[in-house]
Amino acid sequence: MTRIKSHFVCEECGAVHPKWAGKCSTCESWNTLHEEEIVDQGSHLRPSLNVHSEAVAITSATAKVADRLSSGLAEFDRVLGGGIIPGSLTLVGGDPGIGKSTLMLQLSHHLAEASGPVLYVSGEESFEQARLRAGRLKTLHDRLFLLTETHISAIAPHLSAGRYTLAVVDSIQSVYSSQLPAAPGSVGQLRECANEFMRLAKTSGIPVFLVGHVTKDGVIAGPRLLEHLVDTVLYFEGEGRQSLRVLRAVKNRFGSTNEIGVFEMQDSGLKEVKNPSALFLEERPLGVSGSVVYPAMEGARPLLVEVQALVSDPHAGSPRRTISGVNPHRVALLLAVLERHGGLRFCDRDVFVNVAGGIRVEEPGVDLAVAAALASSLLNRPVPATLAIFGEVGLSGEVRAVSASRQRASEVAKFGFTRCLVPKNCSRDVTAAGITPEPALSIVEALKVALEK
Ligand SMILES: Nc1ncnc2c1ncn2[C@@H]1O[C@H](COP(=O)(O)OP(=O)(O)OP(=O)(O)O)[C@@H](O)[C@H]1O
Ligand SMILES: [Mg+2]
């Protein structure tokens, strides 16, 4: 289907308006609007993104590597892999009210200030609402342009005019194409509109951020479909603390997906948390059993977290296992190893394991810290406050080496720890970081040190 519509382009500044007016509302010049036809093609007729119709050797020097743009938020840049890639399409998902618009507005403001005009398409909020937020966040700027429009063919010309350094679409669920009879936010509309934004981003070189009302469980139509279409998928999540926000990349065509960015939501907007370890250890109780500090690796960055365990008498029926922040299957494995090789009995006790601060730790390097916390709680013997613990535990009770032991030990040193209980093979790295290693080959040896038996 090919439909022909028209809009009005200002000869002076290139701004696009849906209706004719004597004066351009963007640059305020008179009699500069002229009509232009828009040929709106069906998705099946859309030109390919691939500009080479001939095969080109991969070694050919024609490909130029575009410079990344800085978002002004180091935490955000790190998650993206070092900054924003021109022409990339990024989906920013998250629960309602988590702060997606706040984050995008702060990012837009920085780029408007540092690089050039930014287009913020607000499909959900009125101009006044969006302006009010911008005022509160102190993100008002002459080069930050708001467009309260939801029709894709009215948004597209703004992007294809190529005058912006960044475009944000808040949200993709509110944008629709009249080529489809379906309601905005339906799978068909999401696919159609996201595809169009992808084409616009690639052809204009403008990086485009799409805000999506999607949670990790993918409750709303289309999140998975959107994830496949876009270059990068970021999730903005609230962690255990009310004001703490964590940004993660779950897909990234231009960088790693291991990095996280930590922010704190304040009245004046999102503030970067430059030293998350300090934040996560802030409320750690000292001299209490069941608490162990573990140096986790989040991408290339070490992060100290507190692993907590509580072993108590069961209240009724079969004993409970309540685990959050670590893999429950690994905890089941560790309980079995502790029973078999450590001579400790958990089968008739309730077991709770938690990572303070609501952080999730996926790596097996947390095993030894979890095992020590469990044993510490069961025997009611605190782990020394100056001892940090990391290492993987095998089924035979052996303690195995983990990666990045030097970075982990260096982070531990920064926070006043003097000793580190580690797999034997990691001792040298720990010494090099200025920490006294407590090497262990087995879980039994490890528990002797951790509980000072
Ligand atoms: N003074 C304030 N006024 C409004 N919100 C505030 C204020 N101070 C902090 N906030 C925070 O800002 C959050 C709203 O942020 P934002 O609108 O960016 O979220 P969002 O993810 O875009 O939401 P939605 O899903 O509704 O689009 C609130 O949940 C609140 O935590
Ligand atoms: Mg919003």
Tab-separated table of C-alpha atoms and ligand atoms in Angstrom:
chain	number	residue	atom	x	y	z
A	1	MET	CA	0.000	0.000	0.000
A	2	THR	CA	1.354	3.435	-0.888
A	3	ARG	CA	-0.276	6.482	0.607
A	4	ILE	CA	0.549	10.023	-0.205
A	5	LYS	CA	0.309	12.709	2.471
A	6	SER	CA	1.936	16.058	2.884
A	7	HIS	CA	3.611	18.206	5.489
A	8	PHE	CA	5.260	21.638	5.561
A	9	VAL	CA	9.001	22.170	5.758
A	10	CYS	CA	10.624	25.445	6.768
A	11	GLU	CA	13.159	26.603	4.157
A	12	GLU	CA	15.018	28.512	6.832
A	13	CYS	CA	15.627	25.925	9.562
A	14	GLY	CA	14.351	22.652	8.075
A	15	ALA	CA	11.730	22.127	10.797
A	16	VAL	CA	8.723	20.039	9.780
A	17	HIS	CA	5.148	21.041	10.605
A	18	PRO	CA	1.986	19.030	10.051
A	19	LYS	CA	-0.051	22.162	9.161
A	20	TRP	CA	0.688	25.290	7.188
A	21	ALA	CA	1.285	28.491	9.158
A	22	GLY	CA	2.517	31.939	8.215
A	23	LYS	CA	5.333	31.772	10.747
A	24	CYS	CA	7.681	28.885	11.529
A	25	SER	CA	7.214	28.108	15.250
A	26	THR	CA	10.806	26.819	15.507
A	27	CYS	CA	12.899	29.626	13.993
A	28	GLU	CA	10.143	32.261	13.972
A	29	SER	CA	10.772	33.310	10.365
A	30	TRP	CA	7.788	34.321	8.209
A	31	ASN	CA	6.546	32.779	4.936
A	32	THR	CA	9.186	30.066	4.852
A	33	LEU	CA	6.945	26.967	4.986
A	34	HIS	CA	6.442	25.024	1.799
A	35	GLU	CA	4.461	21.889	1.203
A	36	GLU	CA	6.202	18.577	0.647
A	37	GLU	CA	4.633	15.249	-0.244
A	38	ILE	CA	5.393	12.220	1.906
A	39	VAL	CA	5.189	8.875	0.219
A	40	ASP	CA	4.332	6.435	2.948
A	41	GLN	CA	5.263	2.930	1.894
A	42	GLY	CA	4.130	-0.352	3.351
A	43	SER	CA	6.738	-2.231	5.367
A	44	HIS	CA	7.104	-4.850	2.631
A	45	LEU	CA	8.178	-2.083	0.254
A	46	ARG	CA	10.658	-0.534	2.666
A	47	PRO	CA	14.137	-0.100	1.161
A	48	SER	CA	16.826	-2.308	2.586
A	49	LEU	CA	19.228	-0.911	5.179
A	50	ASN	CA	22.072	-2.491	3.280
A	51	VAL	CA	23.674	0.102	1.056
A	52	HIS	CA	26.106	-2.305	-0.658
A	53	SER	CA	24.428	-4.234	-3.423
A	54	GLU	CA	27.804	-5.780	-4.264
A	55	ALA	CA	29.792	-8.015	-1.963
A	56	VAL	CA	32.742	-6.136	-0.440
A	57	ALA	CA	35.828	-7.704	1.141
A	58	ILE	CA	35.610	-7.455	4.904
A	59	THR	CA	39.174	-6.113	4.972
A	60	SER	CA	38.302	-3.200	2.694
A	61	ALA	CA	39.095	0.104	4.363
A	62	THR	CA	35.848	1.790	3.392
A	63	ALA	CA	34.166	1.087	6.714
A	64	LYS	CA	34.655	3.998	9.059
A	65	VAL	CA	34.343	3.612	12.762
A	66	ALA	CA	32.080	6.312	14.109
A	67	ASP	CA	33.075	8.138	17.276
A	68	ARG	CA	30.924	7.425	20.269
A	69	LEU	CA	29.025	10.284	21.879
A	70	SER	CA	29.255	10.730	25.606
A	71	SER	CA	25.966	10.848	27.484
A	72	GLY	CA	27.499	12.975	30.229
A	73	LEU	CA	26.772	10.150	32.677
A	74	ALA	CA	29.820	7.905	33.049
A	75	GLU	CA	27.647	5.108	34.450
A	76	PHE	CA	25.420	5.241	31.360
A	77	ASP	CA	28.379	5.299	28.957
A	78	ARG	CA	29.914	2.279	30.644
A	79	VAL	CA	26.736	0.225	30.211
A	80	LEU	CA	26.655	1.113	26.505
A	81	GLY	CA	30.275	0.009	26.093
A	82	GLY	CA	31.885	3.456	26.067
A	83	GLY	CA	29.240	5.867	24.769
A	84	ILE	CA	26.456	6.223	22.224
A	85	ILE	CA	27.092	4.930	18.710
A	86	PRO	CA	25.720	7.246	15.986
A	87	GLY	CA	22.914	5.602	14.032
A	88	SER	CA	22.206	3.018	16.731
A	89	LEU	CA	18.757	2.069	17.964
A	90	THR	CA	18.460	1.430	21.698
A	91	LEU	CA	15.478	0.206	23.673
A	92	VAL	CA	15.255	1.378	27.278
A	93	GLY	CA	12.832	-0.794	29.216
A	94	GLY	CA	11.692	-0.721	32.806
A	95	ASP	CA	8.812	-0.810	35.233
A	96	PRO	CA	6.333	2.078	35.302
A	97	GLY	CA	7.607	5.088	37.221
A	98	ILE	CA	11.125	3.753	37.612
A	99	GLY	CA	12.666	6.856	36.019
A	100	LYS	CA	13.014	6.118	32.295
A	101	SER	CA	11.848	9.559	31.200
A	102	THR	CA	14.070	11.178	33.829
A	103	LEU	CA	17.112	9.313	32.569
A	104	MET	CA	16.344	10.113	28.931
A	105	LEU	CA	15.758	13.777	29.697
A	106	GLN	CA	19.055	14.116	31.554
A	107	LEU	CA	20.826	12.397	28.679
A	108	SER	CA	19.079	14.641	26.123
A	109	HIS	CA	20.008	17.739	28.075
A	110	HIS	CA	23.672	16.801	28.187
A	111	LEU	CA	23.825	16.095	24.462
A	112	ALA	CA	21.935	19.300	23.653
A	113	GLU	CA	24.504	21.199	25.671
A	114	ALA	CA	27.599	19.341	24.501
A	115	SER	CA	26.880	18.242	20.934
A	116	GLY	CA	23.853	19.808	19.246
A	117	PRO	CA	20.070	19.801	18.885
A	118	VAL	CA	18.195	16.898	20.461
A	119	LEU	CA	14.672	15.790	19.609
A	120	TYR	CA	12.526	14.445	22.448
A	121	VAL	CA	9.328	12.885	21.156
A	122	SER	CA	6.854	12.730	23.987
A	123	GLY	CA	3.905	10.581	23.047
A	124	GLU	CA	2.600	10.128	26.551
A	125	GLU	CA	2.931	13.455	28.223
A	126	SER	CA	1.738	16.878	27.176
A	127	PHE	CA	4.211	19.635	26.387
A	128	GLU	CA	3.419	21.262	29.764
A	129	GLN	CA	4.005	18.043	31.685
A	130	ALA	CA	7.291	17.373	29.949
A	131	ARG	CA	8.379	20.962	30.440
A	132	LEU	CA	7.504	20.812	34.115
A	133	ARG	CA	9.732	17.783	34.592
A	134	ALA	CA	12.535	19.416	32.618
A	135	GLY	CA	12.242	22.468	34.885
A	136	ARG	CA	12.417	20.318	38.027
A	137	LEU	CA	15.434	18.421	36.708
A	138	LYS	CA	17.095	21.641	35.505
A	139	THR	CA	17.357	20.214	32.019
A	140	LEU	CA	15.890	23.128	30.065
A	141	HIS	CA	17.986	24.017	27.033
A	142	ASP	CA	17.446	25.955	23.807
A	143	ARG	CA	18.667	23.061	21.734
A	144	LEU	CA	16.371	20.507	23.360
A	145	PHE	CA	13.249	20.227	21.178
A	146	LEU	CA	10.022	18.622	22.351
A	147	LEU	CA	7.634	17.021	19.898
A	148	THR	CA	4.318	15.829	21.289
A	149	GLU	CA	3.342	13.607	18.375
A	150	THR	CA	2.424	9.936	18.099
A	151	HIS	CA	1.965	9.386	14.367
A	152	ILE	CA	5.063	7.788	12.906
A	153	SER	CA	4.825	9.549	9.571
A	154	ALA	CA	4.708	12.914	11.373
A	155	ILE	CA	7.772	12.001	13.476
A	156	ALA	CA	9.840	10.472	10.670
A	157	PRO	CA	10.486	13.697	8.665
A	158	HIS	CA	12.026	15.318	11.741
A	159	LEU	CA	14.561	12.532	11.880
A	160	SER	CA	15.229	12.261	8.183
A	161	ALA	CA	15.947	16.005	8.069
A	162	GLY	CA	19.127	15.007	9.936
A	163	ARG	CA	19.478	18.115	12.071
A	164	TYR	CA	19.534	16.341	15.430
A	165	THR	CA	22.399	14.658	17.269
A	166	LEU	CA	20.054	12.425	19.259
A	167	ALA	CA	16.393	11.469	19.253
A	168	VAL	CA	14.377	9.962	22.106
A	169	VAL	CA	10.964	8.404	21.564
A	170	ASP	CA	9.023	8.209	24.837
A	171	SER	CA	7.450	5.695	24.441
A	172	ILE	CA	7.439	3.257	21.517
A	173	GLN	CA	4.073	1.932	22.764
A	174	SER	CA	2.466	5.311	22.144
A	175	VAL	CA	3.617	5.621	18.515
A	176	TYR	CA	1.432	4.261	15.731
A	177	SER	CA	1.324	3.904	11.999
A	178	SER	CA	-1.964	4.429	10.179
A	179	GLN	CA	-0.976	1.697	7.729
A	180	LEU	CA	-2.106	-0.822	10.294
A	181	PRO	CA	-5.595	-0.960	11.768
A	182	ALA	CA	-4.241	-2.280	15.116
A	183	ALA	CA	-4.117	-0.116	18.248
A	184	PRO	CA	-0.877	1.595	19.344
A	185	GLY	CA	1.214	-0.744	21.503
A	186	SER	CA	0.034	-3.895	19.714
A	187	VAL	CA	2.645	-6.276	18.372
A	188	GLY	CA	2.055	-5.264	14.761
A	189	GLN	CA	2.340	-1.558	15.552
A	190	LEU	CA	5.480	-2.086	17.657
A	191	ARG	CA	7.155	-4.016	14.869
A	192	GLU	CA	6.171	-1.539	12.199
A	193	CYS	CA	7.225	1.529	14.201
A	194	ALA	CA	10.451	0.031	15.574
A	195	ASN	CA	11.441	-1.038	12.061
A	196	GLU	CA	10.816	2.466	10.817
A	197	PHE	CA	12.927	3.971	13.614
A	198	MET	CA	15.690	1.496	12.811
A	199	ARG	CA	15.638	2.584	9.176
A	200	LEU	CA	15.607	6.252	10.159
A	201	ALA	CA	18.487	5.817	12.620
A	202	LYS	CA	20.641	3.973	10.094
A	203	THR	CA	19.951	6.299	7.189
A	204	SER	CA	20.263	9.555	9.141
A	205	GLY	CA	23.072	8.470	11.496
A	206	ILE	CA	21.104	9.832	14.450
A	207	PRO	CA	21.167	7.583	17.509
A	208	VAL	CA	17.595	6.836	18.562
A	209	PHE	CA	16.471	5.758	22.045
A	210	LEU	CA	13.088	4.094	22.335
A	211	VAL	CA	11.537	4.020	25.789
A	212	GLY	CA	9.531	0.833	26.274
A	213	HIS	CA	7.075	-0.128	28.971
A	214	VAL	CA	8.483	-3.564	29.265
A	215	THR	CA	9.550	-5.494	32.266
A	216	LYS	CA	12.007	-8.359	32.230
A	217	ASP	CA	9.163	-10.853	32.451
A	218	GLY	CA	7.873	-9.339	29.216
A	219	VAL	CA	4.301	-8.846	30.335
A	220	ILE	CA	3.348	-6.338	27.672
A	221	ALA	CA	3.009	-7.322	24.034
A	222	GLY	CA	6.105	-7.308	21.967
A	223	PRO	CA	9.119	-6.822	24.247
A	224	ARG	CA	10.966	-9.876	22.918
A	225	LEU	CA	10.153	-8.880	19.397
A	226	LEU	CA	11.519	-5.396	20.063
A	227	GLU	CA	14.665	-6.841	21.613
A	228	HIS	CA	15.417	-8.709	18.400
A	229	LEU	CA	14.911	-5.634	16.251
A	230	VAL	CA	17.038	-3.091	18.095
A	231	ASP	CA	20.834	-2.848	18.482
A	232	THR	CA	20.924	-2.481	22.239
A	233	VAL	CA	18.484	-3.297	25.024
A	234	LEU	CA	18.875	-1.587	28.382
A	235	TYR	CA	16.820	-2.345	31.469
A	236	PHE	CA	16.387	0.222	34.160
A	237	GLU	CA	15.554	-1.475	37.418
A	238	GLY	CA	14.879	-0.529	41.005
A	239	GLU	CA	16.887	-2.590	43.422
A	240	GLY	CA	16.243	-3.308	47.093
A	241	ARG	CA	16.708	0.259	48.256
A	242	GLN	CA	13.894	2.600	47.408
A	243	SER	CA	15.987	5.181	45.611
A	244	LEU	CA	18.615	2.927	44.060
A	245	ARG	CA	18.426	2.291	40.314
A	246	VAL	CA	20.521	-0.104	38.285
A	247	LEU	CA	20.918	0.106	34.515
A	248	ARG	CA	21.888	-3.118	32.724
A	249	ALA	CA	22.494	-3.976	29.099
A	250	VAL	CA	20.814	-7.268	28.235
A	251	LYS	CA	21.739	-7.039	24.573
A	252	ASN	CA	24.477	-4.917	23.072
A	253	ARG	CA	25.701	-5.053	19.495
A	254	PHE	CA	28.500	-2.601	20.355
A	255	GLY	CA	29.813	-3.750	23.716
A	256	SER	CA	29.623	-6.176	26.580
A	257	THR	CA	26.407	-6.941	28.432
A	258	ASN	CA	28.060	-7.463	31.802
A	259	GLU	CA	28.346	-3.869	32.863
A	260	ILE	CA	25.942	-2.170	35.225
A	261	GLY	CA	25.405	1.494	35.977
A	262	VAL	CA	24.245	2.484	39.454
A	263	PHE	CA	22.155	5.615	40.088
A	264	GLU	CA	20.287	7.144	42.961
A	265	MET	CA	16.921	8.800	42.312
A	266	GLN	CA	16.689	12.174	44.013
A	267	ASP	CA	14.233	15.077	43.698
A	268	SER	CA	16.645	16.800	41.358
A	269	GLY	CA	16.971	13.708	39.154
A	270	LEU	CA	19.262	10.720	38.845
A	271	LYS	CA	22.674	11.013	40.458
A	272	GLU	CA	25.448	8.619	39.542
A	273	VAL	CA	26.733	6.392	42.308
A	274	LYS	CA	30.460	6.414	41.622
A	275	ASN	CA	31.320	4.090	44.482
A	276	PRO	CA	28.612	1.411	44.710
A	277	SER	CA	30.729	-0.824	46.997
A	278	ALA	CA	30.592	1.813	49.748
A	279	LEU	CA	26.835	2.072	49.301
A	280	PHE	CA	26.269	-1.671	49.463
A	281	LEU	CA	28.413	-2.076	52.580
A	282	GLU	CA	27.049	1.030	54.308
A	283	GLU	CA	24.691	-0.765	56.673
A	284	ARG	CA	26.710	-3.947	57.213
A	285	PRO	CA	26.489	-5.164	60.786
A	286	LEU	CA	29.851	-6.068	62.315
A	287	GLY	CA	30.474	-9.097	64.510
A	288	VAL	CA	27.188	-10.752	63.496
A	289	SER	CA	27.040	-14.342	62.265
A	290	GLY	CA	25.813	-15.115	58.752
A	291	SER	CA	27.302	-12.001	57.085
A	292	VAL	CA	30.145	-12.272	54.544
A	293	VAL	CA	31.612	-9.685	52.185
A	294	TYR	CA	32.107	-10.916	48.630
A	295	PRO	CA	33.955	-9.018	45.881
A	296	ALA	CA	31.725	-9.606	42.850
A	297	MET	CA	32.664	-8.691	39.269
A	298	GLU	CA	30.072	-6.745	37.301
A	299	GLY	CA	31.639	-6.606	33.860
A	300	ALA	CA	35.083	-5.130	34.270
A	301	ARG	CA	34.243	-3.573	37.612
A	302	PRO	CA	34.611	-5.182	41.036
A	303	LEU	CA	31.767	-4.521	43.430
A	304	LEU	CA	31.693	-5.470	47.106
A	305	VAL	CA	28.426	-7.009	48.248
A	306	GLU	CA	27.274	-8.471	51.515
A	307	VAL	CA	26.021	-12.060	51.397
A	308	GLN	CA	23.707	-12.856	54.286
A	309	ALA	CA	22.466	-16.216	55.535
A	310	LEU	CA	20.095	-17.131	58.312
A	311	VAL	CA	19.663	-20.716	59.453
A	312	SER	CA	16.834	-21.160	61.921
A	313	ASP	CA	14.551	-23.780	63.414
A	314	PRO	CA	11.625	-24.632	61.137
A	315	HIS	CA	8.233	-23.315	62.150
A	316	ALA	CA	5.985	-25.901	60.611
A	317	GLY	CA	6.096	-28.702	58.069
A	318	SER	CA	9.080	-29.186	55.815
A	319	PRO	CA	12.056	-26.797	56.179
A	320	ARG	CA	11.971	-23.697	53.991
A	321	ARG	CA	14.606	-22.504	51.525
A	322	THR	CA	14.176	-18.802	50.703
A	323	ILE	CA	16.884	-17.498	48.408
A	324	SER	CA	17.281	-14.123	46.756
A	325	GLY	CA	20.193	-12.528	44.951
A	326	VAL	CA	21.985	-15.813	44.195
A	327	ASN	CA	21.083	-18.901	42.208
A	328	PRO	CA	18.854	-21.190	44.373
A	329	HIS	CA	20.231	-24.300	42.624
A	330	ARG	CA	23.777	-23.360	43.652
A	331	VAL	CA	22.603	-22.858	47.231
A	332	ALA	CA	21.024	-26.346	47.222
A	333	LEU	CA	24.333	-27.719	45.933
A	334	LEU	CA	26.304	-25.865	48.620
A	335	LEU	CA	24.009	-27.145	51.375
A	336	ALA	CA	24.597	-30.705	50.155
A	337	VAL	CA	28.379	-30.148	50.009
A	338	LEU	CA	28.400	-28.614	53.502
A	339	GLU	CA	26.453	-31.605	54.860
A	340	ARG	CA	28.595	-34.194	53.124
A	341	HIS	CA	32.068	-32.683	53.436
A	342	GLY	CA	31.696	-30.133	56.224
A	343	GLY	CA	29.707	-32.345	58.584
A	344	LEU	CA	27.070	-29.637	59.044
A	345	ARG	CA	23.354	-30.464	59.168
A	346	PHE	CA	20.843	-28.230	57.373
A	347	CYS	CA	18.190	-30.741	56.298
A	348	ASP	CA	15.924	-30.016	59.275
A	349	ARG	CA	16.470	-26.243	59.385
A	350	ASP	CA	14.956	-23.247	57.606
A	351	VAL	CA	17.538	-21.564	55.360
A	352	PHE	CA	17.392	-17.971	54.115
A	353	VAL	CA	20.037	-16.467	51.836
A	354	ASN	CA	20.066	-12.894	50.609
A	355	VAL	CA	22.420	-10.430	48.956
A	356	ALA	CA	22.028	-7.086	50.724
A	357	GLY	CA	21.108	-4.083	48.596
A	358	GLY	CA	18.991	-6.262	46.303
A	359	ILE	CA	21.894	-6.917	43.943
A	360	ARG	CA	21.865	-10.190	41.940
A	361	VAL	CA	25.072	-12.209	41.739
A	362	GLU	CA	25.157	-14.805	38.989
A	363	GLU	CA	28.801	-15.929	39.036
A	364	PRO	CA	29.871	-19.181	40.744
A	365	GLY	CA	32.697	-17.268	42.474
A	366	VAL	CA	30.132	-16.382	45.157
A	367	ASP	CA	29.900	-20.061	46.275
A	368	LEU	CA	32.507	-19.882	49.017
A	369	ALA	CA	31.020	-16.693	50.462
A	370	VAL	CA	27.540	-18.272	50.555
A	371	ALA	CA	28.909	-21.475	52.129
A	372	ALA	CA	30.782	-19.474	54.778
A	373	ALA	CA	27.685	-17.369	55.537
A	374	LEU	CA	25.556	-20.526	55.916
A	375	ALA	CA	28.072	-22.224	58.215
A	376	SER	CA	28.566	-19.010	60.173
A	377	SER	CA	24.831	-18.677	60.817
A	378	LEU	CA	24.343	-22.355	61.651
A	379	LEU	CA	27.195	-22.359	64.183
A	380	ASN	CA	26.527	-18.787	65.301
A	381	ARG	CA	30.154	-17.784	64.782
A	382	PRO	CA	30.777	-14.476	62.997
A	383	VAL	CA	33.232	-14.236	60.114
A	384	PRO	CA	36.020	-11.731	61.021
A	385	ALA	CA	35.110	-8.200	59.895
A	386	THR	CA	38.443	-7.777	58.093
A	387	LEU	CA	38.063	-10.940	55.982
A	388	ALA	CA	36.527	-11.006	52.471
A	389	ILE	CA	35.769	-14.298	50.718
A	390	PHE	CA	35.569	-15.555	47.125
A	391	GLY	CA	35.938	-18.871	45.280
A	392	GLU	CA	33.907	-21.504	43.470
A	393	VAL	CA	32.980	-24.721	45.308
A	394	GLY	CA	32.869	-28.086	43.510
A	395	LEU	CA	30.765	-31.147	44.344
A	396	SER	CA	33.682	-32.875	46.072
A	397	GLY	CA	34.099	-29.919	48.398
A	398	GLU	CA	37.103	-28.577	46.509
A	399	VAL	CA	37.625	-24.814	46.196
A	400	ARG	CA	38.242	-23.696	42.616
A	401	ALA	CA	39.908	-20.620	41.174
A	402	VAL	CA	37.859	-17.736	39.761
A	403	SER	CA	38.719	-15.028	37.254
A	404	ALA	CA	39.842	-11.457	37.983
A	405	SER	CA	41.141	-12.300	41.461
A	406	ARG	CA	43.553	-9.371	41.430
A	407	GLN	CA	40.840	-6.787	40.701
A	408	ARG	CA	38.645	-8.333	43.375
A	409	ALA	CA	41.442	-8.171	45.957
A	410	SER	CA	42.282	-4.564	45.015
A	411	GLU	CA	38.674	-3.520	45.654
A	412	VAL	CA	38.747	-5.364	48.971
A	413	ALA	CA	41.945	-3.477	49.933
A	414	LYS	CA	40.254	-0.124	49.248
A	415	PHE	CA	37.654	-0.826	51.912
A	416	GLY	CA	39.977	-1.646	54.779
A	417	PHE	CA	39.933	-5.431	54.572
A	418	THR	CA	43.285	-7.012	55.367
A	419	ARG	CA	42.709	-10.686	54.554
A	420	CYS	CA	40.994	-12.578	51.788
A	421	LEU	CA	39.909	-16.217	51.910
A	422	VAL	CA	40.575	-17.458	48.381
A	423	PRO	CA	41.182	-20.544	46.229
A	424	LYS	CA	44.858	-21.588	46.507
A	425	ASN	CA	45.539	-20.724	42.866
A	426	CYS	CA	44.489	-17.124	43.413
A	427	SER	CA	46.868	-16.437	46.346
A	428	ARG	CA	49.556	-14.774	44.267
A	429	ASP	CA	47.150	-12.252	42.735
A	430	VAL	CA	45.789	-11.408	46.152
A	431	THR	CA	49.270	-10.798	47.565
A	432	ALA	CA	50.043	-8.565	44.587
A	433	ALA	CA	47.039	-6.433	45.523
A	434	GLY	CA	48.445	-5.909	49.013
A	435	ILE	CA	46.079	-8.254	50.860
A	436	THR	CA	47.070	-11.266	52.985
A	437	PRO	CA	45.723	-14.373	51.251
A	438	GLU	CA	44.156	-17.200	53.236
A	439	PRO	CA	44.439	-19.960	50.634
A	440	ALA	CA	42.068	-22.915	50.787
A	441	LEU	CA	41.965	-26.120	48.767
A	442	SER	CA	38.769	-27.474	50.258
A	443	ILE	CA	35.619	-26.236	51.926
A	444	VAL	CA	36.799	-27.745	55.224
A	445	GLU	CA	40.035	-25.718	55.126
A	446	ALA	CA	38.057	-22.627	54.136
A	447	LEU	CA	35.598	-22.934	57.024
A	448	LYS	CA	38.474	-23.290	59.496
A	449	VAL	CA	39.746	-19.855	58.452
A	450	ALA	CA	36.333	-18.201	58.054
A	451	LEU	CA	35.028	-19.350	61.408
A	452	GLU	CA	38.445	-19.410	63.098
A	453	LYS	CA	37.782	-22.902	64.337
B	1	LIG	N1	9.522	15.833	42.902
B	1	LIG	C1	9.245	14.764	42.176
B	1	LIG	N2	8.176	14.723	41.374
B	1	LIG	C2	7.902	13.646	40.632
B	1	LIG	N3	8.668	12.548	40.599
B	1	LIG	C3	9.747	12.518	41.379
B	1	LIG	C4	10.104	13.592	42.190
B	1	LIG	N4	11.247	13.262	42.832
B	1	LIG	C5	11.574	12.027	42.436
B	1	LIG	N5	10.684	11.559	41.572
B	1	LIG	C6	10.795	10.226	40.989
B	1	LIG	O1	10.612	10.201	39.597
B	1	LIG	C7	9.870	9.047	39.250
B	1	LIG	C8	9.145	9.256	37.965
B	1	LIG	O2	10.149	9.221	36.961
B	1	LIG	P1	9.802	9.065	35.434
B	1	LIG	O3	8.572	9.815	35.104
B	1	LIG	O4	11.062	9.408	34.733
B	1	LIG	O5	9.531	7.505	35.349
B	1	LIG	P2	9.141	6.674	34.057
B	1	LIG	O6	9.829	5.375	34.171
B	1	LIG	O7	9.350	7.481	32.842
B	1	LIG	O8	7.589	6.487	34.323
B	1	LIG	P3	6.409	6.094	33.268
B	1	LIG	O9	6.452	4.607	33.221
B	1	LIG	O10	5.199	6.618	33.925
B	1	LIG	O11	6.745	6.761	31.984
B	1	LIG	C9	8.940	8.827	40.404
B	1	LIG	O12	8.560	7.476	40.525
B	1	LIG	C10	9.783	9.255	41.556
B	1	LIG	O13	10.528	8.151	42.026
B	2	MG	MG	7.978	8.123	31.359
